[in-house]
Amino acid sequence: MDILNKLEWRYAVKKFDPAKKLSAAQLDKLIAATRLSASSYGLQPYKILIVENPAVREQLKAASNNQSQITDASQLIVFARYTDLNESHVDDYMNNIAETRNIVSEQLAGFSGMTKGVVTRLGAEGTAVWSAKQVYLALGTLLTAAAVENVDACPMEGFDAAKYDEILGLKDKGLTAVVIAGVGFRAADDVMQHAKKVRKPMAELVETI
């Protein structure tokens, strides 16, 4: 199938088959693809947590309106943003660029200064919003990669972020949960897999200027 057929095939799974698990290779591929997601300045101001522990997932389910996807999916992916995005994050990123591209850090002075200026100018509230936007870019990449690989997924916002932070110990790591996604394989009796996909007509959604 081509990409359009794959995206027609995907939907937000309401019921996973808990007996079907991703292979290690399948999971690695999804996470590798998500790592390659677009991110403003390339900064990636977030962390991706793969939750597999059944006991932890039971706790998270209680903090997610008892939605079955939390425990029935093969893995639960939690996207968490950094709560105190600052110049040290930029410095770490610049060091990574220098090492990866084998260049001296002085060559990145302009880019570093610009990026630090953005982070400083946005302030705490602004960086929270900006970082969350970057998280959703990564989520979109995960969903698309899953569809391409014939893996089902369900993005979810219906959870108590504060409870997630507590259960996963995110506050101590300077993180807070933004959005989650279950990945796995749809149950044979999930009726939503047969529902026609509803989207705006192209003429209503797209305008060429």
mmCIF file with all atom_site columns, C-alpha atoms in Angstrom:
data_model
loop_
_atom_site.group_PDB
_atom_site.id
_atom_site.type_symbol
_atom_site.label_atom_id
_atom_site.label_alt_id
_atom_site.label_comp_id
_atom_site.label_asym_id
_atom_site.label_entity_id
_atom_site.label_seq_id
_atom_site.pdbx_PDB_ins_code
_atom_site.Cartn_x
_atom_site.Cartn_y
_atom_site.Cartn_z
_atom_site.occupancy
_atom_site.B_iso_or_equiv
_atom_site.pdbx_formal_charge
_atom_site.auth_seq_id
_atom_site.auth_comp_id
_atom_site.auth_asym_id
_atom_site.auth_atom_id
_atom_site.pdbx_PDB_model_num
ATOM 1   C CA . MET A 1 1   ? 0.000   0.000   0.000  1.00 0.00 ? 1   MET A CA 1
ATOM 2   C CA . ASP A 1 2   ? 1.130   3.557   -0.644 1.00 0.00 ? 2   ASP A CA 1
ATOM 3   C CA . ILE A 1 3   ? 1.144   6.270   2.021  1.00 0.00 ? 3   ILE A CA 1
ATOM 4   C CA . LEU A 1 4   ? -2.437  7.382   1.328  1.00 0.00 ? 4   LEU A CA 1
ATOM 5   C CA . ASN A 1 5   ? -3.753  3.857   1.668  1.00 0.00 ? 5   ASN A CA 1
ATOM 6   C CA . LYS A 1 6   ? -1.802  3.443   4.880  1.00 0.00 ? 6   LYS A CA 1
ATOM 7   C CA . LEU A 1 7   ? -3.298  6.628   6.323  1.00 0.00 ? 7   LEU A CA 1
ATOM 8   C CA . GLU A 1 8   ? -6.781  5.548   5.250  1.00 0.00 ? 8   GLU A CA 1
ATOM 9   C CA . TRP A 1 9   ? -6.146  2.270   7.091  1.00 0.00 ? 9   TRP A CA 1
ATOM 10  C CA . ARG A 1 10  ? -5.083  3.881   10.367 1.00 0.00 ? 10  ARG A CA 1
ATOM 11  C CA . TYR A 1 11  ? -7.515  5.108   12.973 1.00 0.00 ? 11  TYR A CA 1
ATOM 12  C CA . ALA A 1 12  ? -7.458  5.858   16.689 1.00 0.00 ? 12  ALA A CA 1
ATOM 13  C CA . VAL A 1 13  ? -7.829  2.339   18.038 1.00 0.00 ? 13  VAL A CA 1
ATOM 14  C CA . LYS A 1 14  ? -10.481 2.023   20.713 1.00 0.00 ? 14  LYS A CA 1
ATOM 15  C CA . LYS A 1 15  ? -9.739  -1.586  21.611 1.00 0.00 ? 15  LYS A CA 1
ATOM 16  C CA . PHE A 1 16  ? -6.333  -3.244  21.359 1.00 0.00 ? 16  PHE A CA 1
ATOM 17  C CA . ASP A 1 17  ? -5.721  -6.981  21.348 1.00 0.00 ? 17  ASP A CA 1
ATOM 18  C CA . PRO A 1 18  ? -3.679  -7.451  24.559 1.00 0.00 ? 18  PRO A CA 1
ATOM 19  C CA . ALA A 1 19  ? -2.347  -10.799 23.316 1.00 0.00 ? 19  ALA A CA 1
ATOM 20  C CA . LYS A 1 20  ? -0.594  -9.229  20.313 1.00 0.00 ? 20  LYS A CA 1
ATOM 21  C CA . LYS A 1 21  ? 2.729   -7.548  20.986 1.00 0.00 ? 21  LYS A CA 1
ATOM 22  C CA . LEU A 1 22  ? 5.143   -5.587  18.831 1.00 0.00 ? 22  LEU A CA 1
ATOM 23  C CA . SER A 1 23  ? 8.447   -7.275  18.184 1.00 0.00 ? 23  SER A CA 1
ATOM 24  C CA . ALA A 1 24  ? 11.545  -5.537  19.482 1.00 0.00 ? 24  ALA A CA 1
ATOM 25  C CA . ALA A 1 25  ? 12.437  -4.670  15.882 1.00 0.00 ? 25  ALA A CA 1
ATOM 26  C CA . GLN A 1 26  ? 9.019   -3.107  15.241 1.00 0.00 ? 26  GLN A CA 1
ATOM 27  C CA . LEU A 1 27  ? 9.184   -0.992  18.384 1.00 0.00 ? 27  LEU A CA 1
ATOM 28  C CA . ASP A 1 28  ? 12.750  0.086   17.657 1.00 0.00 ? 28  ASP A CA 1
ATOM 29  C CA . LYS A 1 29  ? 11.721  1.202   14.179 1.00 0.00 ? 29  LYS A CA 1
ATOM 30  C CA . LEU A 1 30  ? 8.812   3.303   15.457 1.00 0.00 ? 30  LEU A CA 1
ATOM 31  C CA . ILE A 1 31  ? 10.972  5.011   18.062 1.00 0.00 ? 31  ILE A CA 1
ATOM 32  C CA . ALA A 1 32  ? 13.796  5.566   15.560 1.00 0.00 ? 32  ALA A CA 1
ATOM 33  C CA . ALA A 1 33  ? 11.319  7.215   13.182 1.00 0.00 ? 33  ALA A CA 1
ATOM 34  C CA . THR A 1 34  ? 9.943   9.390   15.981 1.00 0.00 ? 34  THR A CA 1
ATOM 35  C CA . ARG A 1 35  ? 13.484  10.442  16.883 1.00 0.00 ? 35  ARG A CA 1
ATOM 36  C CA . LEU A 1 36  ? 13.815  11.760  13.320 1.00 0.00 ? 36  LEU A CA 1
ATOM 37  C CA . SER A 1 37  ? 10.737  13.953  13.674 1.00 0.00 ? 37  SER A CA 1
ATOM 38  C CA . ALA A 1 38  ? 10.889  17.613  12.747 1.00 0.00 ? 38  ALA A CA 1
ATOM 39  C CA . SER A 1 39  ? 11.506  19.958  15.676 1.00 0.00 ? 39  SER A CA 1
ATOM 40  C CA . SER A 1 40  ? 11.914  23.721  15.734 1.00 0.00 ? 40  SER A CA 1
ATOM 41  C CA . TYR A 1 41  ? 15.669  24.486  15.661 1.00 0.00 ? 41  TYR A CA 1
ATOM 42  C CA . GLY A 1 42  ? 16.139  20.723  16.045 1.00 0.00 ? 42  GLY A CA 1
ATOM 43  C CA . LEU A 1 43  ? 16.110  21.217  19.827 1.00 0.00 ? 43  LEU A CA 1
ATOM 44  C CA . GLN A 1 44  ? 13.688  18.374  20.715 1.00 0.00 ? 44  GLN A CA 1
ATOM 45  C CA . PRO A 1 45  ? 12.640  19.843  24.094 1.00 0.00 ? 45  PRO A CA 1
ATOM 46  C CA . TYR A 1 46  ? 11.015  16.616  25.262 1.00 0.00 ? 46  TYR A CA 1
ATOM 47  C CA . LYS A 1 47  ? 11.611  13.035  26.298 1.00 0.00 ? 47  LYS A CA 1
ATOM 48  C CA . ILE A 1 48  ? 9.912   9.881   25.046 1.00 0.00 ? 48  ILE A CA 1
ATOM 49  C CA . LEU A 1 49  ? 9.049   7.253   27.657 1.00 0.00 ? 49  LEU A CA 1
ATOM 50  C CA . ILE A 1 50  ? 8.138   3.689   26.684 1.00 0.00 ? 50  ILE A CA 1
ATOM 51  C CA . VAL A 1 51  ? 5.990   2.214   29.453 1.00 0.00 ? 51  VAL A CA 1
ATOM 52  C CA . GLU A 1 52  ? 5.789   -1.577  29.521 1.00 0.00 ? 52  GLU A CA 1
ATOM 53  C CA . ASN A 1 53  ? 5.556   -2.424  33.233 1.00 0.00 ? 53  ASN A CA 1
ATOM 54  C CA . PRO A 1 54  ? 2.044   -3.878  33.806 1.00 0.00 ? 54  PRO A CA 1
ATOM 55  C CA . ALA A 1 55  ? 1.766   -2.617  37.392 1.00 0.00 ? 55  ALA A CA 1
ATOM 56  C CA . VAL A 1 56  ? 2.731   0.916   36.400 1.00 0.00 ? 56  VAL A CA 1
ATOM 57  C CA . ARG A 1 57  ? 0.287   0.835   33.505 1.00 0.00 ? 57  ARG A CA 1
ATOM 58  C CA . GLU A 1 58  ? -2.526  -0.204  35.839 1.00 0.00 ? 58  GLU A CA 1
ATOM 59  C CA . GLN A 1 59  ? -1.799  2.912   37.890 1.00 0.00 ? 59  GLN A CA 1
ATOM 60  C CA . LEU A 1 60  ? -1.739  5.036   34.743 1.00 0.00 ? 60  LEU A CA 1
ATOM 61  C CA . LYS A 1 61  ? -5.036  3.525   33.608 1.00 0.00 ? 61  LYS A CA 1
ATOM 62  C CA . ALA A 1 62  ? -6.672  4.774   36.806 1.00 0.00 ? 62  ALA A CA 1
ATOM 63  C CA . ALA A 1 63  ? -5.311  8.231   35.950 1.00 0.00 ? 63  ALA A CA 1
ATOM 64  C CA . SER A 1 64  ? -6.699  7.937   32.386 1.00 0.00 ? 64  SER A CA 1
ATOM 65  C CA . ASN A 1 65  ? -10.410 7.527   33.019 1.00 0.00 ? 65  ASN A CA 1
ATOM 66  C CA . ASN A 1 66  ? -9.853  3.742   33.033 1.00 0.00 ? 66  ASN A CA 1
ATOM 67  C CA . GLN A 1 67  ? -9.416  3.650   29.264 1.00 0.00 ? 67  GLN A CA 1
ATOM 68  C CA . SER A 1 68  ? -8.516  0.102   28.228 1.00 0.00 ? 68  SER A CA 1
ATOM 69  C CA . GLN A 1 69  ? -5.914  1.218   25.673 1.00 0.00 ? 69  GLN A CA 1
ATOM 70  C CA . ILE A 1 70  ? -3.535  2.119   28.514 1.00 0.00 ? 70  ILE A CA 1
ATOM 71  C CA . THR A 1 71  ? -3.094  -1.499  29.586 1.00 0.00 ? 71  THR A CA 1
ATOM 72  C CA . ASP A 1 72  ? -4.117  -3.413  26.447 1.00 0.00 ? 72  ASP A CA 1
ATOM 73  C CA . ALA A 1 73  ? -1.764  -1.762  23.967 1.00 0.00 ? 73  ALA A CA 1
ATOM 74  C CA . SER A 1 74  ? 1.565   -3.482  23.412 1.00 0.00 ? 74  SER A CA 1
ATOM 75  C CA . GLN A 1 75  ? 3.363   -0.381  24.717 1.00 0.00 ? 75  GLN A CA 1
ATOM 76  C CA . LEU A 1 76  ? 2.273   2.973   26.078 1.00 0.00 ? 76  LEU A CA 1
ATOM 77  C CA . ILE A 1 77  ? 4.301   5.902   24.774 1.00 0.00 ? 77  ILE A CA 1
ATOM 78  C CA . VAL A 1 78  ? 4.400   9.003   26.963 1.00 0.00 ? 78  VAL A CA 1
ATOM 79  C CA . PHE A 1 79  ? 5.669   12.280  25.523 1.00 0.00 ? 79  PHE A CA 1
ATOM 80  C CA . ALA A 1 80  ? 6.911   14.627  28.249 1.00 0.00 ? 80  ALA A CA 1
ATOM 81  C CA . ARG A 1 81  ? 8.265   18.152  27.810 1.00 0.00 ? 81  ARG A CA 1
ATOM 82  C CA . TYR A 1 82  ? 10.986  19.738  29.898 1.00 0.00 ? 82  TYR A CA 1
ATOM 83  C CA . THR A 1 83  ? 9.471   22.056  32.480 1.00 0.00 ? 83  THR A CA 1
ATOM 84  C CA . ASP A 1 84  ? 12.493  24.364  32.708 1.00 0.00 ? 84  ASP A CA 1
ATOM 85  C CA . LEU A 1 85  ? 13.793  24.738  29.180 1.00 0.00 ? 85  LEU A CA 1
ATOM 86  C CA . ASN A 1 86  ? 16.866  26.955  29.457 1.00 0.00 ? 86  ASN A CA 1
ATOM 87  C CA . GLU A 1 87  ? 20.242  27.800  27.978 1.00 0.00 ? 87  GLU A CA 1
ATOM 88  C CA . SER A 1 88  ? 21.846  24.600  29.287 1.00 0.00 ? 88  SER A CA 1
ATOM 89  C CA . HIS A 1 89  ? 19.544  22.592  27.000 1.00 0.00 ? 89  HIS A CA 1
ATOM 90  C CA . VAL A 1 90  ? 20.729  24.729  24.096 1.00 0.00 ? 90  VAL A CA 1
ATOM 91  C CA . ASP A 1 91  ? 24.369  24.195  25.092 1.00 0.00 ? 91  ASP A CA 1
ATOM 92  C CA . ASP A 1 92  ? 23.840  20.420  25.173 1.00 0.00 ? 92  ASP A CA 1
ATOM 93  C CA . TYR A 1 93  ? 22.279  20.583  21.724 1.00 0.00 ? 93  TYR A CA 1
ATOM 94  C CA . MET A 1 94  ? 25.136  22.665  20.317 1.00 0.00 ? 94  MET A CA 1
ATOM 95  C CA . ASN A 1 95  ? 27.663  20.204  21.716 1.00 0.00 ? 95  ASN A CA 1
ATOM 96  C CA . ASN A 1 96  ? 25.738  17.399  20.050 1.00 0.00 ? 96  ASN A CA 1
ATOM 97  C CA . ILE A 1 97  ? 25.816  19.234  16.708 1.00 0.00 ? 97  ILE A CA 1
ATOM 98  C CA . ALA A 1 98  ? 29.548  19.893  16.999 1.00 0.00 ? 98  ALA A CA 1
ATOM 99  C CA . GLU A 1 99  ? 30.297  16.278  17.833 1.00 0.00 ? 99  GLU A CA 1
ATOM 100 C CA . THR A 1 100 ? 27.941  14.798  15.230 1.00 0.00 ? 100 THR A CA 1
ATOM 101 C CA . ARG A 1 101 ? 29.144  17.038  12.390 1.00 0.00 ? 101 ARG A CA 1
ATOM 102 C CA . ASN A 1 102 ? 32.754  17.176  13.553 1.00 0.00 ? 102 ASN A CA 1
ATOM 103 C CA . ILE A 1 103 ? 32.937  20.937  13.730 1.00 0.00 ? 103 ILE A CA 1
ATOM 104 C CA . VAL A 1 104 ? 34.232  23.331  16.366 1.00 0.00 ? 104 VAL A CA 1
ATOM 105 C CA . SER A 1 105 ? 31.658  24.860  18.702 1.00 0.00 ? 105 SER A CA 1
ATOM 106 C CA . GLU A 1 106 ? 32.749  28.393  17.739 1.00 0.00 ? 106 GLU A CA 1
ATOM 107 C CA . GLN A 1 107 ? 31.170  27.858  14.323 1.00 0.00 ? 107 GLN A CA 1
ATOM 108 C CA . LEU A 1 108 ? 27.801  27.530  16.051 1.00 0.00 ? 108 LEU A CA 1
ATOM 109 C CA . ALA A 1 109 ? 28.027  30.743  18.066 1.00 0.00 ? 109 ALA A CA 1
ATOM 110 C CA . GLY A 1 110 ? 25.472  32.598  15.947 1.00 0.00 ? 110 GLY A CA 1
ATOM 111 C CA . PHE A 1 111 ? 22.979  29.737  15.894 1.00 0.00 ? 111 PHE A CA 1
ATOM 112 C CA . SER A 1 112 ? 23.467  29.157  19.615 1.00 0.00 ? 112 SER A CA 1
ATOM 113 C CA . GLY A 1 113 ? 22.895  32.805  20.434 1.00 0.00 ? 113 GLY A CA 1
ATOM 114 C CA . MET A 1 114 ? 19.753  32.955  18.313 1.00 0.00 ? 114 MET A CA 1
ATOM 115 C CA . THR A 1 115 ? 18.303  29.812  19.886 1.00 0.00 ? 115 THR A CA 1
ATOM 116 C CA . LYS A 1 116 ? 19.088  30.979  23.411 1.00 0.00 ? 116 LYS A CA 1
ATOM 117 C CA . GLY A 1 117 ? 17.481  34.305  22.568 1.00 0.00 ? 117 GLY A CA 1
ATOM 118 C CA . VAL A 1 118 ? 14.266  32.566  21.557 1.00 0.00 ? 118 VAL A CA 1
ATOM 119 C CA . VAL A 1 119 ? 14.180  30.444  24.711 1.00 0.00 ? 119 VAL A CA 1
ATOM 120 C CA . THR A 1 120 ? 14.861  33.470  26.927 1.00 0.00 ? 120 THR A CA 1
ATOM 121 C CA . ARG A 1 121 ? 12.351  35.683  25.147 1.00 0.00 ? 121 ARG A CA 1
ATOM 122 C CA . LEU A 1 122 ? 9.539   33.139  25.394 1.00 0.00 ? 122 LEU A CA 1
ATOM 123 C CA . GLY A 1 123 ? 9.831   32.790  29.161 1.00 0.00 ? 123 GLY A CA 1
ATOM 124 C CA . ALA A 1 124 ? 8.435   29.908  31.215 1.00 0.00 ? 124 ALA A CA 1
ATOM 125 C CA . GLU A 1 125 ? 4.861   30.105  29.916 1.00 0.00 ? 125 GLU A CA 1
ATOM 126 C CA . GLY A 1 126 ? 5.912   30.597  26.329 1.00 0.00 ? 126 GLY A CA 1
ATOM 127 C CA . THR A 1 127 ? 8.401   27.736  26.332 1.00 0.00 ? 127 THR A CA 1
ATOM 128 C CA . ALA A 1 128 ? 5.743   25.454  27.834 1.00 0.00 ? 128 ALA A CA 1
ATOM 129 C CA . VAL A 1 129 ? 3.447   26.125  24.879 1.00 0.00 ? 129 VAL A CA 1
ATOM 130 C CA . TRP A 1 130 ? 6.283   25.980  22.351 1.00 0.00 ? 130 TRP A CA 1
ATOM 131 C CA . SER A 1 131 ? 7.650   22.718  23.746 1.00 0.00 ? 131 SER A CA 1
ATOM 132 C CA . ALA A 1 132 ? 4.200   21.129  23.659 1.00 0.00 ? 132 ALA A CA 1
ATOM 133 C CA . LYS A 1 133 ? 3.952   22.024  19.971 1.00 0.00 ? 133 LYS A CA 1
ATOM 134 C CA . GLN A 1 134 ? 7.212   20.183  19.342 1.00 0.00 ? 134 GLN A CA 1
ATOM 135 C CA . VAL A 1 135 ? 5.820   17.171  21.197 1.00 0.00 ? 135 VAL A CA 1
ATOM 136 C CA . TYR A 1 136 ? 2.836   17.053  18.850 1.00 0.00 ? 136 TYR A CA 1
ATOM 137 C CA . LEU A 1 137 ? 5.125   17.097  15.832 1.00 0.00 ? 137 LEU A CA 1
ATOM 138 C CA . ALA A 1 138 ? 6.817   14.000  17.249 1.00 0.00 ? 138 ALA A CA 1
ATOM 139 C CA . LEU A 1 139 ? 3.456   12.390  17.969 1.00 0.00 ? 139 LEU A CA 1
ATOM 140 C CA . GLY A 1 140 ? 2.401   12.938  14.356 1.00 0.00 ? 140 GLY A CA 1
ATOM 141 C CA . THR A 1 141 ? 5.582   11.272  13.157 1.00 0.00 ? 141 THR A CA 1
ATOM 142 C CA . LEU A 1 142 ? 4.936   8.288   15.453 1.00 0.00 ? 142 LEU A CA 1
ATOM 143 C CA . LEU A 1 143 ? 1.382   7.890   14.147 1.00 0.00 ? 143 LEU A CA 1
ATOM 144 C CA . THR A 1 144 ? 2.481   8.064   10.524 1.00 0.00 ? 144 THR A CA 1
ATOM 145 C CA . ALA A 1 145 ? 5.373   5.666   11.069 1.00 0.00 ? 145 ALA A CA 1
ATOM 146 C CA . ALA A 1 146 ? 3.051   3.226   12.808 1.00 0.00 ? 146 ALA A CA 1
ATOM 147 C CA . ALA A 1 147 ? 0.626   3.323   9.875  1.00 0.00 ? 147 ALA A CA 1
ATOM 148 C CA . VAL A 1 148 ? 3.421   2.729   7.367  1.00 0.00 ? 148 VAL A CA 1
ATOM 149 C CA . GLU A 1 149 ? 4.559   -0.288  9.400  1.00 0.00 ? 149 GLU A CA 1
ATOM 150 C CA . ASN A 1 150 ? 1.015   -1.693  9.800  1.00 0.00 ? 150 ASN A CA 1
ATOM 151 C CA . VAL A 1 151 ? 1.074   -1.031  13.527 1.00 0.00 ? 151 VAL A CA 1
ATOM 152 C CA . ASP A 1 152 ? -1.989  0.374   15.221 1.00 0.00 ? 152 ASP A CA 1
ATOM 153 C CA . ALA A 1 153 ? -1.914  3.397   17.500 1.00 0.00 ? 153 ALA A CA 1
ATOM 154 C CA . CYS A 1 154 ? -4.173  5.567   19.594 1.00 0.00 ? 154 CYS A CA 1
ATOM 155 C CA . PRO A 1 155 ? -3.140  9.120   20.534 1.00 0.00 ? 155 PRO A CA 1
ATOM 156 C CA . MET A 1 156 ? -4.722  10.237  23.795 1.00 0.00 ? 156 MET A CA 1
ATOM 157 C CA . GLU A 1 157 ? -5.120  13.416  25.837 1.00 0.00 ? 157 GLU A CA 1
ATOM 158 C CA . GLY A 1 158 ? -7.717  12.119  28.285 1.00 0.00 ? 158 GLY A CA 1
ATOM 159 C CA . PHE A 1 159 ? -5.459  11.640  31.280 1.00 0.00 ? 159 PHE A CA 1
ATOM 160 C CA . ASP A 1 160 ? -4.440  13.412  34.475 1.00 0.00 ? 160 ASP A CA 1
ATOM 161 C CA . ALA A 1 161 ? -0.999  14.818  33.675 1.00 0.00 ? 161 ALA A CA 1
ATOM 162 C CA . ALA A 1 162 ? -0.228  15.573  37.327 1.00 0.00 ? 162 ALA A CA 1
ATOM 163 C CA . LYS A 1 163 ? -0.943  11.965  38.278 1.00 0.00 ? 163 LYS A CA 1
ATOM 164 C CA . TYR A 1 164 ? 1.217   10.729  35.403 1.00 0.00 ? 164 TYR A CA 1
ATOM 165 C CA . ASP A 1 165 ? 4.038   12.974  36.583 1.00 0.00 ? 165 ASP A CA 1
ATOM 166 C CA . GLU A 1 166 ? 3.700   11.511  40.078 1.00 0.00 ? 166 GLU A CA 1
ATOM 167 C CA . ILE A 1 167 ? 3.477   7.859   39.011 1.00 0.00 ? 167 ILE A CA 1
ATOM 168 C CA . LEU A 1 168 ? 6.381   8.112   36.550 1.00 0.00 ? 168 LEU A CA 1
ATOM 169 C CA . GLY A 1 169 ? 8.520   10.346  38.761 1.00 0.00 ? 169 GLY A CA 1
ATOM 170 C CA . LEU A 1 170 ? 8.670   12.989  36.054 1.00 0.00 ? 170 LEU A CA 1
ATOM 171 C CA . LYS A 1 171 ? 8.806   16.052  38.297 1.00 0.00 ? 171 LYS A CA 1
ATOM 172 C CA . ASP A 1 172 ? 12.165  14.953  39.718 1.00 0.00 ? 172 ASP A CA 1
ATOM 173 C CA . LYS A 1 173 ? 13.454  14.671  36.148 1.00 0.00 ? 173 LYS A CA 1
ATOM 174 C CA . GLY A 1 174 ? 12.280  18.160  35.208 1.00 0.00 ? 174 GLY A CA 1
ATOM 175 C CA . LEU A 1 175 ? 9.549   16.774  32.954 1.00 0.00 ? 175 LEU A CA 1
ATOM 176 C CA . THR A 1 176 ? 5.778   16.833  32.644 1.00 0.00 ? 176 THR A CA 1
ATOM 177 C CA . ALA A 1 177 ? 3.513   14.602  30.546 1.00 0.00 ? 177 ALA A CA 1
ATOM 178 C CA . VAL A 1 178 ? 1.929   16.261  27.507 1.00 0.00 ? 178 VAL A CA 1
ATOM 179 C CA . VAL A 1 179 ? 0.315   13.545  25.386 1.00 0.00 ? 179 VAL A CA 1
ATOM 180 C CA . ILE A 1 180 ? 0.331   9.754   25.212 1.00 0.00 ? 180 ILE A CA 1
ATOM 181 C CA . ALA A 1 181 ? -0.158  7.056   22.596 1.00 0.00 ? 181 ALA A CA 1
ATOM 182 C CA . GLY A 1 182 ? -0.788  3.350   22.802 1.00 0.00 ? 182 GLY A CA 1
ATOM 183 C CA . VAL A 1 183 ? 0.809   1.216   20.089 1.00 0.00 ? 183 VAL A CA 1
ATOM 184 C CA . GLY A 1 184 ? -0.070  -2.368  19.267 1.00 0.00 ? 184 GLY A CA 1
ATOM 185 C CA . PHE A 1 185 ? -2.645  -4.205  17.212 1.00 0.00 ? 185 PHE A CA 1
ATOM 186 C CA . ARG A 1 186 ? -6.381  -3.679  16.954 1.00 0.00 ? 186 ARG A CA 1
ATOM 187 C CA . ALA A 1 187 ? -8.782  -6.194  18.459 1.00 0.00 ? 187 ALA A CA 1
ATOM 188 C CA . ALA A 1 188 ? -10.840 -8.131  15.925 1.00 0.00 ? 188 ALA A CA 1
ATOM 189 C CA . ASP A 1 189 ? -14.045 -6.820  17.520 1.00 0.00 ? 189 ASP A CA 1
ATOM 190 C CA . ASP A 1 190 ? -13.084 -3.133  17.611 1.00 0.00 ? 190 ASP A CA 1
ATOM 191 C CA . VAL A 1 191 ? -16.045 -1.798  15.652 1.00 0.00 ? 191 VAL A CA 1
ATOM 192 C CA . MET A 1 192 ? -14.358 1.528   14.893 1.00 0.00 ? 192 MET A CA 1
ATOM 193 C CA . GLN A 1 193 ? -11.994 -0.138  12.417 1.00 0.00 ? 193 GLN A CA 1
ATOM 194 C CA . HIS A 1 194 ? -14.937 -0.514  10.037 1.00 0.00 ? 194 HIS A CA 1
ATOM 195 C CA . ALA A 1 195 ? -16.162 3.086   10.342 1.00 0.00 ? 195 ALA A CA 1
ATOM 196 C CA . LYS A 1 196 ? -15.624 5.320   7.320  1.00 0.00 ? 196 LYS A CA 1
ATOM 197 C CA . LYS A 1 197 ? -12.988 7.978   7.904  1.00 0.00 ? 197 LYS A CA 1
ATOM 198 C CA . VAL A 1 198 ? -14.534 11.437  8.232  1.00 0.00 ? 198 VAL A CA 1
ATOM 199 C CA . ARG A 1 199 ? -12.543 14.442  7.047  1.00 0.00 ? 199 ARG A CA 1
ATOM 200 C CA . LYS A 1 200 ? -13.436 17.831  5.590  1.00 0.00 ? 200 LYS A CA 1
ATOM 201 C CA . PRO A 1 201 ? -13.851 17.865  1.794  1.00 0.00 ? 201 PRO A CA 1
ATOM 202 C CA . MET A 1 202 ? -10.624 18.897  0.062  1.00 0.00 ? 202 MET A CA 1
ATOM 203 C CA . ALA A 1 203 ? -12.293 21.998  -1.402 1.00 0.00 ? 203 ALA A CA 1
ATOM 204 C CA . GLU A 1 204 ? -13.325 23.146  2.065  1.00 0.00 ? 204 GLU A CA 1
ATOM 205 C CA . LEU A 1 205 ? -10.057 22.319  3.786  1.00 0.00 ? 205 LEU A CA 1
ATOM 206 C CA . VAL A 1 206 ? -7.534  23.543  1.191  1.00 0.00 ? 206 VAL A CA 1
ATOM 207 C CA . GLU A 1 207 ? -7.250  26.921  -0.478 1.00 0.00 ? 207 GLU A CA 1
ATOM 208 C CA . THR A 1 208 ? -4.628  27.761  -3.056 1.00 0.00 ? 208 THR A CA 1
ATOM 209 C CA . ILE A 1 209 ? -3.625  31.431  -3.113 1.00 0.00 ? 209 ILE A CA 1
#
